[in-house]
Amino acid sequence: MSNQQPAVTFEEIRALLRNLPGPDLDAGTAALQRERQLTKPAGALGRLEELAQWVATWQGQHPPDIRRPRVAVFAGNHGVAARGVSAYPAAVTAQMVANFQNGGAAVNQLCETADADLRVYELDLDNPTADFTQGPAMGEEECCRTMAYGMMAVEMGVQILALGEMGIGNSTSAAALCLALFGGEAADWTGRGTGVDDEGLARKVAAVEAGLAANPQAKEDPLEALRRLGGYELAAIAGAILAARVARVPVLLDGFACTAAAAVLFKADRRALDHCVVAHRSVEPGHGRLLEALGKEALLDLGMRLGEGSGAALAINIVKSAVACHAGMATFADAGVSNREG
C-alpha cells in the first residue's frame, strides 16, 4: 500500500455516507416488467429473478450486464495475531498472497471459472496493525488512508465487484467489531476461524473481550469501531463498498470477516449495504448472527470458511446465470406461448 493516498477524514466519510446514491427505480421497474413477460410461471426462477432486478437497479441500467466482473482480495496483518488466536502464524498472510499471485489458491480457480479479473492488494504486510487488546489498532489518519486505498479498487468498467480478504487473525478482529457494533457476549461472535483448538478458542474470546475493554469508544461510533478493532484489509473493504455505491457497481460480499467490515457502514446508515448481496454463509457461528442483524440472506450455504473471496467469486456465476436468463429468455409474445392471462 502506498503512503500517497488522498487525504480523507472520518468527517468526509460521514458526509459521503449521508449522500449515497439510491436505487435506480426506473431500471428496477424495467427489470420487473420484463420478468413478468418471460416464458415461465411468475416467481419460478426464485431468487434468480431478484438478483437480475438487483443488478439492474444498482447498475442503473436495463438490461443489466456483468460481463466484466472483478474479484478484489485485500490482505493485511493484525497485531492481535501474536496472542495465539490463529492456528497459523502471521507469516502465512504473505505466503498466501504469493500463492494468489502464482495462481495456486482456490480463489484463482474460481475466478478462472467465472471469467473474473482477480486483483490482490497487499496492505503493508510487514507492519501489522497494533494489538487492539492494548489500545486502538489504527490511528484515524491510518484508517482513513486505508479506506481511500480500498476505494481505488473500483475502476472504470467494473460491472460487479466481489470482495474478499486474507489476514491471519482477522476472524478475531471481525468478532470484536461485531461485539462493538451489535452487542452480546464475546463468545457469541467468536468461532474457531482457521481451526483453533479449545485453548485457542479461549484465547480468541479473551482477546475480543480485552479489545472492547481497551477501546470502549468502539461502541459509540462505527468508524471508531473500525479503526480501534479492525484491520487494514477490513478498512479497505469498507472503502471499496463505499466507492462501489458511488460508482453504481453491485457488490458481492464474502464471509464473516468481509461482512463484518461491511457492517461498519450499515451501522452508520442502514441503507449503506443495499447494493450488496452476501455471497455465502460461513460456518463461523458469528456469521449467521451477523446476517440476522443486517437483515440479509446469503446466496449459498456450502459449509465454506476459507475466506480469500472464495464464496464471493463462486457466487459470480450464480449472478451471471440470473442476468443471462433475464436478458436471453423469450417473452410469451416472442415465443407465441400463451400465458395464464391469455
GROMACS .gro file of C-alpha atoms in nm:
model
  342
    1MET     CA    1   0.000   0.000   0.000
    2SER     CA    2   0.136   0.339  -0.096
    3ASN     CA    3   0.159   0.615   0.160
    4GLN     CA    4   0.048   0.864  -0.104
    5GLN     CA    5  -0.326   0.802  -0.081
    6PRO     CA    6  -0.561   1.102  -0.091
    7ALA     CA    7  -0.614   1.264   0.248
    8VAL     CA    8  -0.952   1.161   0.386
    9THR     CA    9  -1.106   1.218   0.728
   10PHE     CA   10  -1.384   1.046   0.917
   11GLU     CA   11  -1.593   1.359   0.868
   12GLU     CA   12  -1.555   1.328   0.491
   13ILE     CA   13  -1.652   0.962   0.508
   14ARG     CA   14  -1.957   1.051   0.717
   15ALA     CA   15  -2.051   1.316   0.460
   16LEU     CA   16  -2.020   1.055   0.186
   17LEU     CA   17  -2.245   0.820   0.383
   18ARG     CA   18  -2.505   1.096   0.414
   19ASN     CA   19  -2.513   1.141   0.037
   20LEU     CA   20  -2.509   0.789  -0.101
   21PRO     CA   21  -2.692   0.747  -0.433
   22GLY     CA   22  -3.012   0.550  -0.402
   23PRO     CA   23  -3.152   0.275  -0.626
   24ASP     CA   24  -3.237   0.349  -0.988
   25LEU     CA   25  -3.609   0.280  -0.969
   26ASP     CA   26  -3.661   0.317  -1.346
   27ALA     CA   27  -3.408   0.042  -1.420
   28GLY     CA   28  -3.552  -0.175  -1.143
   29THR     CA   29  -3.905  -0.129  -1.273
   30ALA     CA   30  -3.797  -0.214  -1.627
   31ALA     CA   31  -3.642  -0.536  -1.497
   32LEU     CA   32  -3.956  -0.624  -1.304
   33GLN     CA   33  -4.177  -0.562  -1.606
   34ARG     CA   34  -3.963  -0.778  -1.831
   35GLU     CA   35  -3.952  -1.055  -1.570
   36ARG     CA   36  -4.332  -1.074  -1.577
   37GLN     CA   37  -4.330  -1.133  -1.953
   38LEU     CA   38  -4.073  -1.414  -1.968
   39THR     CA   39  -4.177  -1.768  -2.062
   40LYS     CA   40  -4.212  -1.912  -1.713
   41PRO     CA   41  -4.462  -1.904  -1.429
   42ALA     CA   42  -4.432  -1.597  -1.209
   43GLY     CA   43  -4.160  -1.646  -0.950
   44ALA     CA   44  -4.049  -1.979  -1.098
   45LEU     CA   45  -3.681  -1.881  -1.103
   46GLY     CA   46  -3.697  -1.778  -0.740
   47ARG     CA   47  -3.405  -1.576  -0.621
   48LEU     CA   48  -3.254  -1.556  -0.970
   49GLU     CA   49  -3.533  -1.313  -1.054
   50GLU     CA   50  -3.446  -1.096  -0.754
   51LEU     CA   51  -3.080  -1.098  -0.850
   52ALA     CA   52  -3.144  -0.977  -1.203
   53GLN     CA   53  -3.356  -0.691  -1.073
   54TRP     CA   54  -3.093  -0.612  -0.806
   55VAL     CA   55  -2.815  -0.584  -1.064
   56ALA     CA   56  -3.024  -0.362  -1.291
   57THR     CA   57  -3.132  -0.140  -1.002
   58TRP     CA   58  -2.781  -0.078  -0.875
   59GLN     CA   59  -2.610  -0.058  -1.212
   60GLY     CA   60  -2.875   0.192  -1.311
   61GLN     CA   61  -2.931   0.024  -1.645
   62HIS     CA   62  -3.159  -0.225  -1.812
   63PRO     CA   63  -3.081  -0.483  -1.924
   64PRO     CA   64  -2.811  -0.546  -1.663
   65ASP     CA   65  -2.465  -0.657  -1.777
   66ILE     CA   66  -2.193  -0.830  -1.574
   67ARG     CA   67  -1.952  -0.946  -1.842
   68ARG     CA   68  -1.667  -0.768  -1.662
   69PRO     CA   69  -1.666  -0.893  -1.300
   70ARG     CA   70  -1.378  -0.817  -1.064
   71VAL     CA   71  -1.271  -1.002  -0.752
   72ALA     CA   72  -1.071  -0.782  -0.512
   73VAL     CA   73  -0.887  -0.952  -0.226
   74PHE     CA   74  -0.731  -0.730   0.040
   75ALA     CA   75  -0.455  -0.870   0.262
   76GLY     CA   76  -0.343  -0.728   0.595
   77ASN     CA   77  -0.176  -0.840   0.915
   78HIS     CA   78  -0.308  -0.799   1.270
   79GLY     CA   79  -0.113  -0.726   1.585
   80VAL     CA   80  -0.357  -0.936   1.785
   81ALA     CA   81  -0.232  -1.246   1.598
   82ALA     CA   82   0.067  -1.250   1.834
   83ARG     CA   83  -0.174  -1.360   2.109
   84GLY     CA   84  -0.213  -1.706   1.959
   85VAL     CA   85  -0.563  -1.652   1.823
   86SER     CA   86  -0.499  -1.841   1.497
   87ALA     CA   87  -0.383  -2.190   1.410
   88TYR     CA   88  -0.135  -2.031   1.167
   89PRO     CA   89   0.145  -1.776   1.215
   90ALA     CA   90   0.112  -1.423   1.074
   91ALA     CA   91   0.373  -1.507   0.808
   92VAL     CA   92   0.107  -1.712   0.629
   93THR     CA   93  -0.066  -1.392   0.510
   94ALA     CA   94   0.228  -1.300   0.285
   95GLN     CA   95   0.275  -1.663   0.182
   96MET     CA   96  -0.088  -1.684   0.072
   97VAL     CA   97  -0.061  -1.357  -0.118
   98ALA     CA   98   0.228  -1.512  -0.311
   99ASN     CA   99   0.007  -1.816  -0.373
  100PHE     CA  100  -0.267  -1.590  -0.514
  101GLN     CA  101  -0.013  -1.421  -0.739
  102ASN     CA  102   0.115  -1.759  -0.860
  103GLY     CA  103  -0.237  -1.883  -0.936
  104GLY     CA  104  -0.236  -2.159  -0.678
  105ALA     CA  105  -0.522  -2.069  -0.443
  106ALA     CA  106  -0.887  -2.169  -0.452
  107VAL     CA  107  -0.988  -1.816  -0.546
  108ASN     CA  108  -0.771  -1.832  -0.859
  109GLN     CA  109  -0.959  -2.138  -0.983
  110LEU     CA  110  -1.296  -1.985  -0.903
  111CYS     CA  111  -1.207  -1.660  -1.081
  112GLU     CA  112  -1.096  -1.853  -1.388
  113THR     CA  113  -1.423  -2.044  -1.390
  114ALA     CA  114  -1.622  -1.720  -1.359
  115ASP     CA  115  -1.402  -1.536  -1.613
  116ALA     CA  116  -1.340  -1.275  -1.342
  117ASP     CA  117  -1.048  -1.036  -1.309
  118LEU     CA  118  -0.865  -1.107  -0.982
  119ARG     CA  119  -0.680  -0.824  -0.809
  120VAL     CA  120  -0.487  -0.878  -0.486
  121TYR     CA  121  -0.400  -0.577  -0.272
  122GLU     CA  122  -0.125  -0.606  -0.011
  123LEU     CA  123  -0.164  -0.368   0.282
  124ASP     CA  124   0.177  -0.314   0.442
  125LEU     CA  125   0.217  -0.677   0.547
  126ASP     CA  126   0.549  -0.608   0.719
  127ASN     CA  127   0.376  -0.367   0.957
  128PRO     CA  128   0.064  -0.514   1.119
  129THR     CA  129  -0.195  -0.311   1.299
  130ALA     CA  130  -0.138  -0.254   1.671
  131ASP     CA  131  -0.264  -0.516   1.913
  132PHE     CA  132  -0.616  -0.394   1.987
  133THR     CA  133  -0.617  -0.555   2.331
  134GLN     CA  134  -0.380  -0.275   2.433
  135GLY     CA  135  -0.544   0.019   2.252
  136PRO     CA  136  -0.657   0.122   1.902
  137ALA     CA  137  -0.549  -0.095   1.612
  138MET     CA  138  -0.510   0.211   1.387
  139GLY     CA  139  -0.499   0.587   1.410
  140GLU     CA  140  -0.775   0.782   1.236
  141GLU     CA  141  -0.547   0.902   0.955
  142GLU     CA  142  -0.416   0.549   0.905
  143CYS     CA  143  -0.767   0.405   0.890
  144CYS     CA  144  -0.890   0.674   0.652
  145ARG     CA  145  -0.589   0.634   0.423
  146THR     CA  146  -0.657   0.261   0.406
  147MET     CA  147  -1.025   0.316   0.326
  148ALA     CA  148  -0.918   0.551   0.046
  149TYR     CA  149  -0.685   0.284  -0.087
  150GLY     CA  150  -0.974   0.036  -0.092
  151MET     CA  151  -1.181   0.282  -0.290
  152MET     CA  152  -0.927   0.262  -0.572
  153ALA     CA  153  -1.028  -0.099  -0.644
  154VAL     CA  154  -1.345   0.033  -0.810
  155GLU     CA  155  -1.212   0.123  -1.153
  156MET     CA  156  -1.398   0.232  -1.465
  157GLY     CA  157  -1.558  -0.060  -1.646
  158VAL     CA  158  -1.603  -0.295  -1.349
  159GLN     CA  159  -1.963  -0.418  -1.363
  160ILE     CA  160  -1.982  -0.619  -1.042
  161LEU     CA  161  -1.733  -0.634  -0.755
  162ALA     CA  162  -1.673  -0.943  -0.541
  163LEU     CA  163  -1.483  -0.866  -0.221
  164GLY     CA  164  -1.266  -1.085  -0.003
  165GLU     CA  165  -0.979  -1.076   0.244
  166MET     CA  166  -0.671  -1.254   0.368
  167GLY     CA  167  -0.525  -1.186   0.710
  168ILE     CA  168  -0.419  -1.416   0.992
  169GLY     CA  169  -0.614  -1.304   1.299
  170ASN     CA  170  -0.892  -1.130   1.113
  171SER     CA  171  -1.174  -1.352   1.240
  172THR     CA  172  -1.078  -1.228   1.589
  173SER     CA  173  -1.091  -0.872   1.462
  174ALA     CA  174  -1.427  -0.940   1.295
  175ALA     CA  175  -1.568  -1.084   1.619
  176ALA     CA  176  -1.455  -0.778   1.814
  177LEU     CA  177  -1.609  -0.548   1.554
  178CYS     CA  178  -1.942  -0.732   1.570
  179LEU     CA  179  -1.943  -0.722   1.950
  180ALA     CA  180  -1.886  -0.346   1.943
  181LEU     CA  181  -2.148  -0.285   1.673
  182PHE     CA  182  -2.425  -0.522   1.785
  183GLY     CA  183  -2.358  -0.616   2.147
  184GLY     CA  184  -2.397  -0.953   2.314
  185GLU     CA  185  -2.110  -1.157   2.454
  186ALA     CA  186  -1.768  -1.216   2.304
  187ALA     CA  187  -1.838  -1.589   2.279
  188ASP     CA  188  -2.147  -1.515   2.065
  189TRP     CA  189  -1.929  -1.382   1.784
  190THR     CA  190  -1.610  -1.586   1.820
  191GLY     CA  191  -1.553  -1.911   1.633
  192ARG     CA  192  -1.263  -2.140   1.554
  193GLY     CA  193  -1.155  -1.950   1.242
  194THR     CA  194  -0.860  -2.136   1.090
  195GLY     CA  195  -0.935  -2.433   1.317
  196VAL     CA  196  -0.800  -2.344   1.660
  197ASP     CA  197  -0.839  -2.595   1.942
  198ASP     CA  198  -1.031  -2.528   2.263
  199GLU     CA  199  -0.739  -2.342   2.419
  200GLY     CA  200  -0.702  -2.129   2.107
  201LEU     CA  201  -1.073  -2.052   2.109
  202ALA     CA  202  -1.049  -1.942   2.470
  203ARG     CA  203  -0.760  -1.712   2.376
  204LYS     CA  204  -0.972  -1.563   2.096
  205VAL     CA  205  -1.266  -1.496   2.326
  206ALA     CA  206  -1.033  -1.338   2.583
  207ALA     CA  207  -0.874  -1.120   2.314
  208VAL     CA  208  -1.215  -0.998   2.195
  209GLU     CA  209  -1.319  -0.916   2.550
  210ALA     CA  210  -0.989  -0.736   2.612
  211GLY     CA  211  -1.028  -0.543   2.289
  212LEU     CA  212  -1.362  -0.399   2.396
  213ALA     CA  213  -1.231  -0.324   2.743
  214ALA     CA  214  -0.934  -0.135   2.599
  215ASN     CA  215  -1.149   0.050   2.342
  216PRO     CA  216  -1.485   0.139   2.496
  217GLN     CA  217  -1.526   0.419   2.239
  218ALA     CA  218  -1.574   0.148   1.975
  219LYS     CA  219  -1.931   0.100   2.098
  220GLU     CA  220  -2.016   0.466   2.041
  221ASP     CA  221  -1.932   0.515   1.674
  222PRO     CA  222  -1.895   0.257   1.391
  223LEU     CA  223  -1.596   0.427   1.231
  224GLU     CA  224  -1.425   0.433   1.570
  225ALA     CA  225  -1.502   0.062   1.597
  226LEU     CA  226  -1.333   0.005   1.263
  227ARG     CA  227  -1.015   0.192   1.349
  228ARG     CA  228  -0.989   0.057   1.703
  229LEU     CA  229  -1.076  -0.308   1.642
  230GLY     CA  230  -1.048  -0.361   1.268
  231GLY     CA  231  -0.759  -0.429   1.035
  232TYR     CA  232  -0.615  -0.278   0.721
  233GLU     CA  233  -0.789  -0.526   0.494
  234LEU     CA  234  -1.124  -0.466   0.668
  235ALA     CA  235  -1.090  -0.088   0.637
  236ALA     CA  236  -1.004  -0.128   0.268
  237ILE     CA  237  -1.313  -0.343   0.214
  238ALA     CA  238  -1.531  -0.075   0.374
  239GLY     CA  239  -1.377   0.182   0.140
  240ALA     CA  240  -1.435  -0.037  -0.165
  241ILE     CA  241  -1.801  -0.084  -0.073
  242LEU     CA  242  -1.848   0.293  -0.048
  243ALA     CA  243  -1.676   0.359  -0.379
  244ALA     CA  244  -1.883   0.089  -0.547
  245ARG     CA  245  -2.201   0.255  -0.426
  246VAL     CA  246  -2.096   0.592  -0.568
  247ALA     CA  247  -1.995   0.430  -0.899
  248ARG     CA  248  -2.314   0.219  -0.923
  249VAL     CA  249  -2.136  -0.114  -0.903
  250PRO     CA  250  -2.321  -0.401  -0.730
  251VAL     CA  251  -2.114  -0.582  -0.467
  252LEU     CA  252  -2.086  -0.946  -0.360
  253LEU     CA  253  -1.958  -0.987  -0.005
  254ASP     CA  254  -1.764  -1.295   0.104
  255GLY     CA  255  -1.783  -1.448   0.451
  256PHE     CA  256  -1.763  -1.342   0.815
  257ALA     CA  257  -1.468  -1.102   0.811
  258CYS     CA  258  -1.579  -0.933   0.489
  259THR     CA  259  -1.937  -0.896   0.612
  260ALA     CA  260  -1.813  -0.758   0.946
  261ALA     CA  261  -1.625  -0.486   0.758
  262ALA     CA  262  -1.942  -0.406   0.566
  263ALA     CA  263  -2.142  -0.396   0.891
  264VAL     CA  264  -1.949  -0.085   0.994
  265LEU     CA  265  -2.121   0.103   0.711
  266PHE     CA  266  -2.460  -0.050   0.794
  267LYS     CA  267  -2.437   0.083   1.150
  268ALA     CA  268  -2.359   0.428   1.010
  269ASP     CA  269  -2.653   0.413   0.764
  270ARG     CA  270  -2.894   0.119   0.737
  271ARG     CA  271  -2.919   0.179   0.359
  272ALA     CA  272  -2.544   0.166   0.301
  273LEU     CA  273  -2.541  -0.203   0.203
  274ASP     CA  274  -2.849  -0.204  -0.020
  275HIS     CA  275  -2.621  -0.252  -0.323
  276CYS     CA  276  -2.457  -0.555  -0.158
  277VAL     CA  277  -2.552  -0.922  -0.158
  278VAL     CA  278  -2.383  -1.166   0.082
  279ALA     CA  279  -2.247  -1.445  -0.136
  280HIS     CA  280  -2.231  -1.726   0.117
  281ARG     CA  281  -2.292  -1.810   0.479
  282SER     CA  282  -1.971  -1.908   0.652
  283VAL     CA  283  -1.965  -2.184   0.911
  284GLU     CA  284  -1.821  -1.927   1.153
  285PRO     CA  285  -2.102  -1.906   1.411
  286GLY     CA  286  -2.087  -1.529   1.422
  287HIS     CA  287  -2.172  -1.500   1.053
  288GLY     CA  288  -2.525  -1.632   1.090
  289ARG     CA  289  -2.586  -1.395   1.380
  290LEU     CA  290  -2.443  -1.108   1.174
  291LEU     CA  291  -2.664  -1.185   0.874
  292GLU     CA  292  -2.967  -1.166   1.102
  293ALA     CA  293  -2.852  -0.829   1.234
  294LEU     CA  294  -2.809  -0.699   0.880
  295GLY     CA  295  -3.137  -0.847   0.755
  296LYS     CA  296  -2.958  -1.032   0.475
  297GLU     CA  297  -2.984  -1.387   0.346
  298ALA     CA  298  -2.673  -1.539   0.190
  299LEU     CA  299  -2.695  -1.682  -0.160
  300LEU     CA  300  -2.505  -2.001  -0.080
  301ASP     CA  301  -2.454  -2.220   0.227
  302LEU     CA  302  -2.188  -2.476   0.139
  303GLY     CA  303  -2.004  -2.516   0.468
  304MET     CA  304  -1.718  -2.293   0.348
  305ARG     CA  305  -1.487  -2.095   0.577
  306LEU     CA  306  -1.185  -2.028   0.358
  307GLY     CA  307  -1.201  -1.652   0.311
  308GLU     CA  308  -0.988  -1.508   0.027
  309GLY     CA  309  -1.305  -1.407  -0.158
  310SER     CA  310  -1.381  -1.769  -0.244
  311GLY     CA  311  -1.754  -1.758  -0.170
  312ALA     CA  312  -1.796  -1.424  -0.346
  313ALA     CA  313  -1.610  -1.549  -0.654
  314LEU     CA  314  -1.821  -1.864  -0.658
  315ALA     CA  315  -2.141  -1.659  -0.649
  316ILE     CA  316  -2.047  -1.462  -0.962
  317ASN     CA  317  -2.165  -1.748  -1.181
  318ILE     CA  318  -2.499  -1.754  -0.998
  319VAL     CA  319  -2.549  -1.385  -1.071
  320LYS     CA  320  -2.431  -1.432  -1.430
  321SER     CA  321  -2.693  -1.704  -1.470
  322ALA     CA  322  -2.963  -1.478  -1.331
  323VAL     CA  323  -2.872  -1.197  -1.572
  324ALA     CA  324  -2.845  -1.438  -1.868
  325CYS     CA  325  -3.193  -1.577  -1.805
  326HIS     CA  326  -3.335  -1.228  -1.763
  327ALA     CA  327  -3.183  -1.091  -2.082
  328GLY     CA  328  -3.194  -1.401  -2.302
  329MET     CA  329  -3.523  -1.573  -2.235
  330ALA     CA  330  -3.807  -1.516  -2.477
  331THR     CA  331  -4.121  -1.336  -2.370
  332PHE     CA  332  -4.460  -1.500  -2.406
  333ALA     CA  333  -4.527  -1.277  -2.707
  334ASP     CA  334  -4.190  -1.356  -2.870
  335ALA     CA  335  -4.236  -1.731  -2.834
  336GLY     CA  336  -4.606  -1.744  -2.917
  337VAL     CA  337  -4.672  -1.911  -2.581
  338SER     CA  338  -4.998  -1.842  -2.403
  339ASN     CA  339  -4.963  -1.707  -2.053
  340ARG     CA  340  -5.220  -1.772  -1.785
  341GLU     CA  341  -5.387  -1.439  -1.857
  342GLY     CA  342  -5.412  -1.505  -2.229
   0.00000   0.00000   0.00000
